[in-house]
């Protein structure tokens, strides 16, 4: 059969023609990033590649475009940009012959110390879901399967393969699963990766609750589940994994799902051939969808100027201006303005193979901040070495992908910047009142010098064009478009996961998510804690005014319709992210939650009406006793503003008989 035949017919036709030996061989890999093929039926081994910020060198063996990392992608709050990113990485994956791209990575930022915070998107389930969907759609539009990872609650690296996370059903429903649900239901993801850890006593690779009940029965998933690399080793048996819903063990020939184990399980009656067929069918379905069964040649291109330009735009859209005293930024384009360029990250690169772990992309070039400042200067500024002699001092500080910092496999030990960076910033600020700190890192850091400096900008891990983007934003040739997708706590103890060893990193291989749904700003709001910078925060080079809030129940009473006016009252064009938070009358719920956002770019003086639609189901909370989502009557508080703490407009709406 061929591409033109109905999908399910093709899958069942092929299934009938496969022998038992061939079917069991398909459930494990052939090598590090390839599945087994079936030469007799011209099914080639299927290639997969990492990862969530571009095509990783270790799996693709090609240098490819390095885009900003996950947290930076999320800081853009820009769905159409991320759809374009998905299309670009889909093309690049295809150009290296991969049918499956191992990303996006959408675990919730439960602790700022997670070594993979830089790879993941956000602490907020709504933002996470809204941004994961366009990435997945973009990738799959290019005929490549997105593999959404890691299902579920893989929120720390410490002890990741032995850990059992104890998480309440309410927290799973409200915080940890919504983005995976959206990835499947709305994004239509063709593949999912099961996490290393166990959840409530069951390794994720053999969790019937996750892989069967949620993923397939509730969300209607029809694709395949692959184990995280070597994760299936810690499961109990081939039949338990397969029955729970695991389709494929990677890498190599497998430990549990190796052919011999599966053959024996079928022979012993521990697994029926029909059960095996179901799992193989899921895999064949994705092979058909990606063109793999038809051996369609790789399409798509990598390292195109358009992709590099996109990497730069994404970086600019992600840069988050945290502080800007007296509008020291953008730097006045005054001829001869003397800028001191300082700090350990000024000339350092971040993109190398496996640098940071499996997300490490090795691009053909990388523009460092120093190179970018030189390239974009265009004769406007004079660069000097000494902060004392400069009009403005810019210190480039941050973390790196060294193990123990922003890196897979190990968590950070503390929020502090490593080395003598705090001292350097203080020393600089002491001699130059116009000190600007540019932070290159993928997670919240402590800023003990915050009151002493004029400006702070998060540049995250900005990818191969990062230096140009930084220069353009500092010089005012582009706007800093980002907003924080995670809370920056003032102290580690303000983060709810860090109340005891029991809650992080766990004791005796068990970690308790005692904070339940009170993650990130939900906890800060509830506990009345002032964060260093709140979720959603990010300044602009212009000013915006919010007005005319309208809030009403839609005609069918199932949708809350909220709208407001936004006006650019400043002198420059710029973008604002209008954020909608809703507070529930249910006392046990977090005080407010993000329920909508709109990012718009407005010219000076331009005004636009912004519309938010909130399906009422979005206001329900999960009730463990009835194991269902419950709607509660009462007064709901509606806030529209510039961050979770910067409320510009408020209203109350009473929902009585809904
Ligand atoms: C990571 C995954 C990655 C896989 C393959 C694992 O260590 O957790 O995110 O896709 O390796 O490189």
XYZ file of C-alpha atoms and ligand atoms in Angstrom:
670
model
C 0.000 0.000 0.000
C 1.105 3.593 -0.343
C 0.681 7.123 0.939
C -2.652 7.465 -0.834
C -4.304 4.596 1.101
C -6.222 5.353 4.310
C -3.853 5.409 7.266
C -5.514 2.769 9.425
C -5.883 0.398 6.479
C -2.193 0.695 5.793
C -1.310 0.053 9.400
C -3.446 -3.081 9.703
C -2.319 -4.366 6.329
C 1.300 -4.054 7.353
C 0.653 -5.526 10.767
C -0.751 -8.674 9.163
C 2.316 -9.077 7.041
C 4.787 -8.787 9.919
C 5.965 -11.987 11.590
C 6.043 -12.237 15.374
C 9.835 -11.961 15.298
C 9.634 -8.782 13.245
C 6.995 -7.261 15.496
C 8.942 -7.844 18.697
C 12.086 -6.463 17.070
C 10.313 -3.160 16.411
C 9.776 -2.534 20.140
C 13.414 -1.717 20.803
C 16.120 0.204 19.034
C 19.021 -0.716 16.818
C 21.517 1.870 17.966
C 21.658 5.077 20.000
C 19.167 7.018 17.899
C 17.714 4.504 15.449
C 14.937 1.958 15.676
C 15.044 -1.475 14.086
C 13.982 -1.781 10.502
C 12.330 -4.678 8.659
C 14.450 -5.153 5.532
C 12.088 -7.827 4.122
C 9.330 -5.187 3.877
C 11.630 -2.276 3.004
C 11.085 -0.621 6.389
C 14.311 1.192 7.166
C 15.537 1.941 10.682
C 13.878 5.168 11.809
C 16.142 7.956 13.023
C 15.403 10.240 15.961
C 17.301 13.281 17.063
C 17.515 15.602 20.066
C 16.395 18.183 21.004
C 14.470 21.177 22.297
C 16.633 24.058 21.033
C 17.720 22.769 17.651
C 19.145 19.626 16.131
C 21.738 18.271 18.543
C 25.126 17.294 17.191
C 25.544 14.081 19.206
C 22.426 12.583 17.631
C 22.449 14.149 14.155
C 26.198 14.362 13.507
C 25.641 17.652 11.732
C 26.171 21.205 12.873
C 22.788 22.901 12.929
C 21.123 26.170 13.870
C 21.285 26.799 17.634
C 18.110 28.566 18.721
C 17.502 30.127 22.146
C 16.872 27.473 24.807
C 13.435 26.455 26.077
C 13.085 28.997 28.876
C 14.025 31.749 26.418
C 11.469 30.463 23.928
C 8.868 30.696 26.663
C 9.994 34.184 27.683
C 8.911 35.377 24.229
C 5.243 34.581 25.020
C 4.910 34.524 21.244
C 2.932 31.673 19.725
C 3.367 32.518 16.064
C 7.100 32.956 16.507
C 7.276 29.536 18.148
C 5.233 27.971 15.377
C 7.877 29.319 12.988
C 10.575 27.883 15.243
C 8.817 24.497 15.130
C 8.752 24.619 11.326
C 12.438 25.543 11.204
C 13.575 22.732 13.519
C 11.218 20.361 11.720
C 13.020 21.227 8.494
C 16.426 20.845 10.086
C 15.465 17.475 11.622
C 14.293 16.348 8.231
C 17.506 17.562 6.604
C 19.524 15.177 8.772
C 17.213 12.285 7.938
C 15.364 12.207 11.276
C 11.661 11.356 11.428
C 11.313 12.136 15.124
C 12.489 15.217 16.988
C 12.924 14.690 20.729
C 11.226 17.872 21.885
C 9.677 20.113 23.035
C 10.637 19.539 26.678
C 7.732 20.726 28.771
C 8.256 19.704 32.373
C 7.114 22.283 34.899
C 9.727 24.437 36.607
C 9.070 23.275 40.151
C 12.447 24.390 41.509
C 14.790 27.032 40.108
C 17.692 24.677 40.851
C 16.662 21.990 38.349
C 19.652 21.512 36.072
C 17.291 21.427 33.082
C 15.343 24.602 33.894
C 17.064 26.148 30.859
C 15.528 23.489 28.580
C 11.987 23.632 29.907
C 9.423 26.339 29.318
C 7.668 27.568 32.428
C 6.318 27.122 35.944
C 2.800 27.842 34.714
C 0.691 25.093 33.133
C -1.342 27.473 30.991
C 1.643 29.258 29.456
C 3.367 25.901 29.039
C 0.390 24.509 27.127
C -0.173 27.573 24.956
C 3.464 27.613 23.854
C 4.023 23.870 23.472
C 1.157 23.533 20.991
C 2.511 25.822 18.218
C 5.982 24.278 18.535
C 4.518 20.799 18.030
C 2.321 21.941 15.155
C 5.261 23.611 13.449
C 7.470 20.532 13.704
C 4.761 18.152 12.496
C 3.731 20.384 9.627
C 7.146 19.557 8.259
C 6.384 15.848 8.422
C 8.502 15.209 11.502
C 7.049 13.726 14.687
C 7.418 15.907 17.771
C 8.277 13.787 20.808
C 6.958 15.647 23.827
C 9.027 14.971 26.917
C 9.252 13.879 29.710
C 5.944 12.388 30.878
C 5.734 13.098 33.768
C 7.024 15.161 36.735
C 10.666 14.865 35.701
C 11.305 18.103 37.559
C 14.752 17.524 39.000
C 17.966 15.848 37.950
C 19.165 14.745 41.387
C 18.593 11.016 41.576
C 16.427 11.177 38.476
C 16.479 7.493 37.606
C 15.751 6.181 41.086
C 13.321 8.803 42.256
C 9.689 8.160 43.063
C 7.734 11.422 43.013
C 4.702 11.463 45.279
C 2.294 13.901 43.700
C -1.371 14.424 44.481
C -3.907 13.824 41.766
C -4.985 17.450 42.075
C -1.466 18.749 41.418
C -1.080 16.374 38.487
C -4.344 17.540 36.955
C -3.873 21.236 37.640
C -0.132 21.724 37.217
C 1.888 18.848 35.815
C -0.303 17.305 33.116
C -2.170 20.151 31.346
C 0.621 20.907 28.869
C 0.944 17.222 27.947
C -2.814 17.054 27.538
C -2.788 20.102 25.263
C 0.203 18.692 23.379
C -1.878 15.649 22.490
C -5.400 17.033 22.238
C -4.648 20.380 20.613
C -1.122 19.964 19.256
C -1.784 16.438 17.978
C 1.648 15.195 19.094
C 2.637 11.944 17.400
C 5.059 10.862 20.071
C 5.696 11.159 23.802
C 8.739 10.279 25.899
C 8.191 8.535 29.239
C 10.350 9.955 32.028
C 13.158 8.349 34.044
C 11.492 8.738 37.420
C 8.607 6.894 38.969
C 5.309 8.558 39.749
C 3.404 7.477 42.844
C 5.139 4.137 42.967
C 5.248 3.216 39.271
C 8.129 3.903 36.891
C 6.729 6.250 34.244
C 7.684 3.709 31.559
C 5.248 1.243 33.052
C 2.647 3.593 34.453
C -0.755 2.482 33.307
C -2.175 5.652 34.840
C -0.019 7.865 32.599
C 0.401 5.864 29.413
C -2.967 4.227 29.166
C -5.496 6.007 31.301
C -4.473 9.649 30.755
C -2.595 9.581 27.462
C -4.699 7.195 25.428
C -8.092 6.851 27.086
C -8.589 10.459 28.147
C -6.547 12.470 25.679
C -6.970 10.180 22.676
C -3.270 9.698 21.905
C -2.695 7.512 18.833
C 1.069 7.775 18.484
C 3.946 5.964 20.199
C 5.575 6.299 23.605
C 9.343 5.928 23.746
C 11.239 5.406 26.974
C 13.728 8.039 27.971
C 17.153 6.685 27.135
C 17.831 3.634 29.357
C 14.791 4.478 31.531
C 13.089 1.124 30.899
C 15.937 -0.643 32.727
C 14.226 0.166 35.991
C 10.892 -1.333 35.082
C 9.660 -4.752 36.175
C 9.071 -6.597 32.889
C 8.521 -6.344 29.173
C 4.873 -7.260 29.479
C 4.244 -4.717 32.258
C 5.714 -1.934 30.108
C 3.910 -2.938 26.966
C 0.599 -3.427 28.693
C 0.936 -0.075 30.446
C 1.452 1.613 27.097
C 5.158 1.808 26.303
C 5.782 1.155 22.597
C 9.498 1.504 22.188
C 12.530 1.141 24.411
C 15.589 3.191 23.530
C 18.463 3.049 22.952
C 20.079 -0.048 21.475
C 18.416 -3.409 21.517
C 16.757 -2.679 24.827
C 16.886 -4.171 28.293
C 13.258 -4.979 29.092
C 11.705 -4.707 25.645
C 14.360 -6.732 23.905
C 13.074 -9.177 21.361
C 13.757 -12.298 23.415
C 11.832 -11.023 26.451
C 8.818 -10.154 24.359
C 8.840 -13.462 22.491
C 9.024 -15.319 25.796
C 6.212 -13.246 27.268
C 3.985 -14.055 24.314
C 4.942 -17.740 24.452
C 4.192 -17.870 28.187
C 0.825 -16.216 27.708
C 1.879 -13.165 29.755
C 1.206 -10.960 26.779
C -1.230 -11.602 23.973
C -0.239 -11.096 20.371
C -3.162 -8.686 20.084
C -1.641 -6.530 22.829
C 1.678 -6.567 21.042
C -0.042 -5.700 17.759
C -1.634 -2.643 19.330
C 1.735 -1.281 20.394
C 3.396 -2.009 17.058
C 0.472 -0.389 15.245
C 1.092 2.886 17.108
C 4.650 2.885 15.858
C 3.699 2.022 12.284
C 1.128 4.798 12.324
C 3.804 7.405 13.042
C 6.094 5.799 10.469
C 3.305 6.300 7.938
C 2.527 9.862 9.045
C 6.160 10.945 8.748
C 6.628 9.352 5.328
C 9.043 6.841 6.799
C 7.140 3.837 5.450
C 7.355 5.308 1.976
C 11.030 6.082 2.402
C 10.319 9.654 1.373
C 13.689 11.357 1.045
C 14.700 13.939 3.629
C 13.378 17.309 2.754
C 14.072 20.537 4.563
C 17.281 22.481 4.921
C 19.498 23.412 7.823
C 21.546 26.505 8.645
C 19.712 28.687 6.183
C 20.009 32.457 6.545
C 16.283 32.446 7.349
C 16.819 30.078 10.279
C 19.714 32.148 11.570
C 17.624 35.281 11.287
C 14.829 33.506 13.156
C 17.280 32.539 15.915
C 18.177 36.223 16.297
C 14.566 37.385 16.329
C 13.662 34.745 18.888
C 16.534 35.928 21.080
C 15.403 39.554 20.888
C 11.832 38.535 21.655
C 13.032 36.573 24.683
C 15.286 39.159 26.306
C 13.666 40.213 29.535
C 14.433 43.645 30.908
C 14.140 43.288 34.666
C 15.282 46.721 35.776
C 15.983 49.941 33.886
C 16.630 52.873 36.223
C 16.239 56.260 34.562
C 15.920 54.547 31.205
C 19.648 53.888 31.011
C 18.713 51.428 28.250
C 18.659 51.663 25.314
C 22.134 53.157 25.269
C 21.951 56.666 23.852
C 23.162 56.509 20.256
C 25.434 59.421 20.891
C 28.643 59.488 18.937
C 31.531 58.566 21.159
C 29.503 57.263 24.094
C 32.089 55.238 25.978
C 30.962 51.760 26.958
C 33.042 49.481 29.161
C 32.559 45.845 28.191
C 33.259 43.524 31.096
C 32.538 40.160 32.645
C 33.284 36.479 32.155
C 30.466 35.950 29.650
C 31.569 38.758 27.324
C 33.455 36.520 24.950
C 32.239 33.082 25.955
C 30.234 30.634 23.883
C 27.475 28.322 25.016
C 26.776 26.075 22.047
C 28.830 22.904 21.843
C 28.014 19.207 21.404
C 26.370 17.776 24.537
C 27.029 21.064 26.324
C 24.286 21.158 28.926
C 23.408 17.549 28.089
C 21.205 16.174 25.351
C 20.012 19.655 24.327
C 23.518 20.676 23.224
C 23.509 22.037 19.667
C 26.740 22.752 17.761
C 26.096 25.533 15.264
C 28.397 26.443 12.382
C 29.214 29.701 14.192
C 28.207 31.495 17.365
C 28.200 35.260 17.827
C 29.474 36.043 21.329
C 28.324 39.237 23.056
C 31.668 40.862 22.266
C 31.500 39.940 18.584
C 27.897 41.123 18.456
C 28.702 44.476 20.063
C 31.469 45.030 17.529
C 29.392 43.921 14.588
C 26.356 46.038 15.451
C 28.227 49.137 16.647
C 28.306 50.836 13.254
C 30.608 53.538 14.537
C 28.232 54.777 17.189
C 30.035 53.891 20.383
C 33.547 53.674 21.759
C 34.381 50.515 23.669
C 36.756 50.809 26.596
C 38.105 48.397 29.184
C 37.830 50.422 32.352
C 34.491 51.023 34.064
C 35.824 54.219 35.617
C 36.507 55.815 32.249
C 33.208 54.805 30.720
C 29.849 56.526 30.498
C 28.175 53.134 30.856
C 29.571 49.807 32.048
C 28.029 46.585 30.783
C 28.864 43.445 32.760
C 28.153 40.110 31.089
C 27.608 37.553 33.820
C 25.688 34.334 34.263
C 25.915 30.572 34.434
C 27.131 28.064 31.870
C 26.370 24.525 30.810
C 29.084 23.117 33.071
C 27.720 20.161 35.072
C 26.266 21.536 38.279
C 25.018 24.724 36.592
C 22.536 24.736 33.684
C 23.098 21.142 32.767
C 21.351 17.802 32.508
C 22.154 15.150 35.095
C 22.907 17.398 38.083
C 20.973 20.142 39.834
C 22.413 23.459 40.951
C 23.308 23.778 44.603
C 22.355 27.427 45.105
C 20.859 30.463 43.391
C 24.112 32.442 43.573
C 26.180 33.223 40.512
C 29.360 31.150 40.640
C 32.860 32.551 41.069
C 33.606 36.170 41.706
C 30.817 37.530 39.516
C 28.818 39.185 42.298
C 32.003 40.905 43.455
C 32.814 42.072 39.933
C 29.338 43.544 39.498
C 29.562 45.347 42.853
C 33.020 46.654 42.113
C 31.858 47.944 38.749
C 28.724 49.561 40.160
C 30.823 51.260 42.835
C 32.809 53.157 40.207
C 30.161 53.563 37.538
C 26.573 54.519 38.399
C 25.414 53.456 34.936
C 26.180 49.774 35.335
C 24.113 47.424 33.204
C 24.138 43.690 33.941
C 23.368 41.286 31.116
C 22.725 37.792 32.445
C 23.368 34.772 30.253
C 21.794 31.855 32.059
C 18.793 29.579 31.870
C 17.365 29.841 35.358
C 16.713 32.319 38.165
C 19.829 33.565 39.948
C 20.358 35.637 43.100
C 21.121 39.340 42.578
C 22.527 40.686 45.851
C 23.760 43.757 43.941
C 20.384 44.609 42.423
C 19.999 47.964 44.207
C 23.465 49.049 43.173
C 23.116 48.652 39.407
C 21.151 50.707 36.903
C 19.784 47.933 34.699
C 19.491 44.163 34.454
C 18.562 42.217 31.366
C 18.065 38.457 31.146
C 19.493 37.251 27.840
C 19.008 33.555 28.774
C 20.866 31.186 26.421
C 20.233 33.153 23.258
C 21.605 30.742 20.653
C 24.069 31.230 17.814
C 22.958 34.778 16.973
C 22.787 35.794 20.636
C 25.590 38.358 20.562
C 24.010 40.276 17.680
C 20.628 40.204 19.395
C 22.104 41.476 22.664
C 23.881 44.331 20.905
C 20.803 45.298 18.918
C 18.667 45.426 22.045
C 21.233 47.315 24.147
C 21.714 49.823 21.326
C 17.973 50.215 20.840
C 17.904 48.773 17.317
C 15.465 46.184 18.671
C 13.177 45.915 21.705
C 13.559 43.504 24.622
C 10.382 41.477 24.019
C 10.488 39.003 26.914
C 8.500 38.441 30.116
C 9.517 36.042 32.870
C 8.010 32.574 32.370
C 9.127 31.672 35.914
C 9.203 33.483 39.255
C 12.600 34.771 40.344
C 12.580 34.152 44.109
C 14.450 36.490 46.448
C 15.682 33.489 48.444
C 15.708 29.790 47.749
C 13.513 29.216 50.800
C 10.774 31.252 49.084
C 10.443 28.501 46.520
C 7.883 25.978 47.811
C 9.890 22.912 46.800
C 12.643 23.957 49.178
C 10.930 23.602 52.493
C 12.706 20.398 53.521
C 14.794 17.543 52.182
C 11.568 15.605 51.867
C 10.300 18.083 49.282
C 13.652 18.530 47.537
C 15.663 16.616 46.559
C 13.832 13.851 48.422
C 14.870 11.241 50.969
C 15.398 7.530 50.454
C 14.581 7.871 46.750
C 11.218 9.491 47.414
C 10.351 13.157 46.852
C 7.095 14.568 48.170
C 5.369 17.347 46.265
C 3.814 18.647 49.483
C 3.132 22.051 47.973
C 0.600 20.381 45.643
C -0.711 23.007 43.195
C 1.061 25.898 44.919
C 3.941 26.039 42.455
C 5.772 29.206 41.374
C 3.731 32.396 41.676
C 0.789 30.430 43.012
C 2.802 29.859 46.178
C 4.303 33.361 46.376
C 0.827 34.884 46.057
C -0.677 32.571 48.648
C 2.155 33.031 51.161
C 2.354 36.786 50.598
C 6.004 36.570 49.569
C 7.534 39.359 47.495
C 9.602 37.729 44.764
C 12.798 39.287 43.471
C 10.927 39.539 40.153
C 7.428 38.170 39.689
C 6.180 35.801 37.038
C 5.240 37.719 33.904
C 7.540 40.670 34.629
C 9.475 42.422 31.872
C 9.962 46.109 31.055
C 9.829 47.781 27.667
C 11.495 50.752 26.036
C 8.132 52.438 25.636
C 5.050 52.870 27.866
C 1.650 51.261 27.668
C -1.664 52.262 29.193
C -4.471 49.809 29.901
C -8.078 51.007 30.017
C -11.753 50.143 29.467
C -11.985 46.685 30.923
C -15.102 44.799 29.865
C -16.013 41.479 31.319
C -19.124 39.500 30.448
C -20.484 36.038 30.083
C -20.841 35.036 26.458
C -24.260 34.396 24.966
C -23.938 30.658 25.426
C -22.796 31.231 29.022
C -19.864 28.921 28.549
C -17.224 31.505 27.803
C -16.067 34.502 29.764
C -15.356 37.361 27.376
C -12.912 39.953 28.617
C -11.509 42.841 26.700
C -9.548 46.017 27.306
C -7.837 48.824 25.451
C -4.101 48.994 25.197
C -2.356 52.178 24.108
C 1.300 52.791 23.436
C 1.730 56.128 25.216
C 5.497 56.251 24.775
C 7.793 57.501 22.045
C 8.882 54.216 20.542
C 7.270 51.203 18.930
C 7.217 48.241 21.245
C 5.422 45.118 22.312
C 3.386 44.462 25.413
C 2.170 41.180 26.826
C -1.244 41.832 28.331
C -1.778 39.129 30.935
C -5.105 37.951 32.284
C -5.217 36.394 35.759
C -8.352 35.085 37.421
C -8.830 34.534 41.145
C -11.242 31.907 42.351
C -13.536 32.206 45.367
C -12.489 28.717 46.454
C -10.283 29.278 49.481
C -8.152 26.219 48.970
C -7.199 27.373 45.449
C -4.180 29.545 44.641
C -5.179 33.248 44.777
C -4.907 33.701 41.008
C -3.897 31.892 37.859
C -2.958 32.940 34.345
C -5.910 32.340 32.030
C -5.009 34.337 28.970
C -2.436 36.601 27.365
C -2.049 38.639 24.216
C 1.257 39.886 22.868
C 0.918 42.906 20.611
C 3.267 45.300 18.959
C 2.088 48.912 18.771
C 3.517 52.037 17.183
C 3.757 55.169 19.366
C 0.243 56.467 20.003
C -1.360 53.355 18.559
C -4.269 51.826 20.444
C -5.816 48.384 20.134
C -8.712 46.516 21.737
C -7.537 43.192 23.139
C -9.879 40.229 23.515
C -9.555 37.289 25.854
C -11.880 34.318 25.857
C -11.894 32.014 28.834
C -14.005 28.861 28.558
C -15.664 28.457 31.950
C -14.182 24.995 32.287
C -10.860 26.766 32.729
C -12.129 28.141 36.036
C -12.885 24.766 37.575
C -10.586 23.121 40.083
C -9.859 19.444 40.491
C -11.573 17.689 43.348
C -9.914 14.486 44.490
C -12.887 13.123 46.374
C -15.152 13.059 43.347
C -12.156 12.635 41.015
C -13.543 15.320 38.764
C -13.293 18.967 37.813
C -15.693 21.051 39.882
C -17.161 24.434 39.128
C -17.849 26.632 42.130
C -20.380 29.452 42.285
C -19.196 32.812 43.597
C -17.298 35.963 42.776
C -14.306 35.581 40.523
C -11.690 38.330 40.408
C -10.423 39.322 36.996
C -7.075 41.104 36.653
C -5.404 42.356 33.520
C -1.899 43.625 33.817
C 1.760 43.612 32.974
C 2.787 40.770 35.288
C 1.316 38.578 38.012
C 1.978 41.452 40.430
C 1.473 44.500 38.218
C -2.305 44.661 37.956
C -3.587 47.416 35.680
C -7.319 46.685 35.548
C -9.610 44.657 37.797
C -13.196 43.536 37.835
C -15.309 40.970 39.601
C -17.723 38.636 37.933
C -20.262 36.560 39.702
C -20.792 33.058 38.421
C -23.833 31.620 40.078
C -25.500 28.908 38.085
C -22.760 27.693 35.880
C 17.331 12.848 28.074
C 16.321 13.047 26.956
C 17.001 12.861 25.619
C 17.625 11.482 25.584
C 18.322 11.163 24.280
C 18.116 11.573 27.930
O 19.212 11.570 28.787
O 16.672 12.871 29.312
O 15.735 14.323 27.060
O 16.110 13.054 24.575
O 18.589 11.379 26.628
O 19.507 11.875 24.158
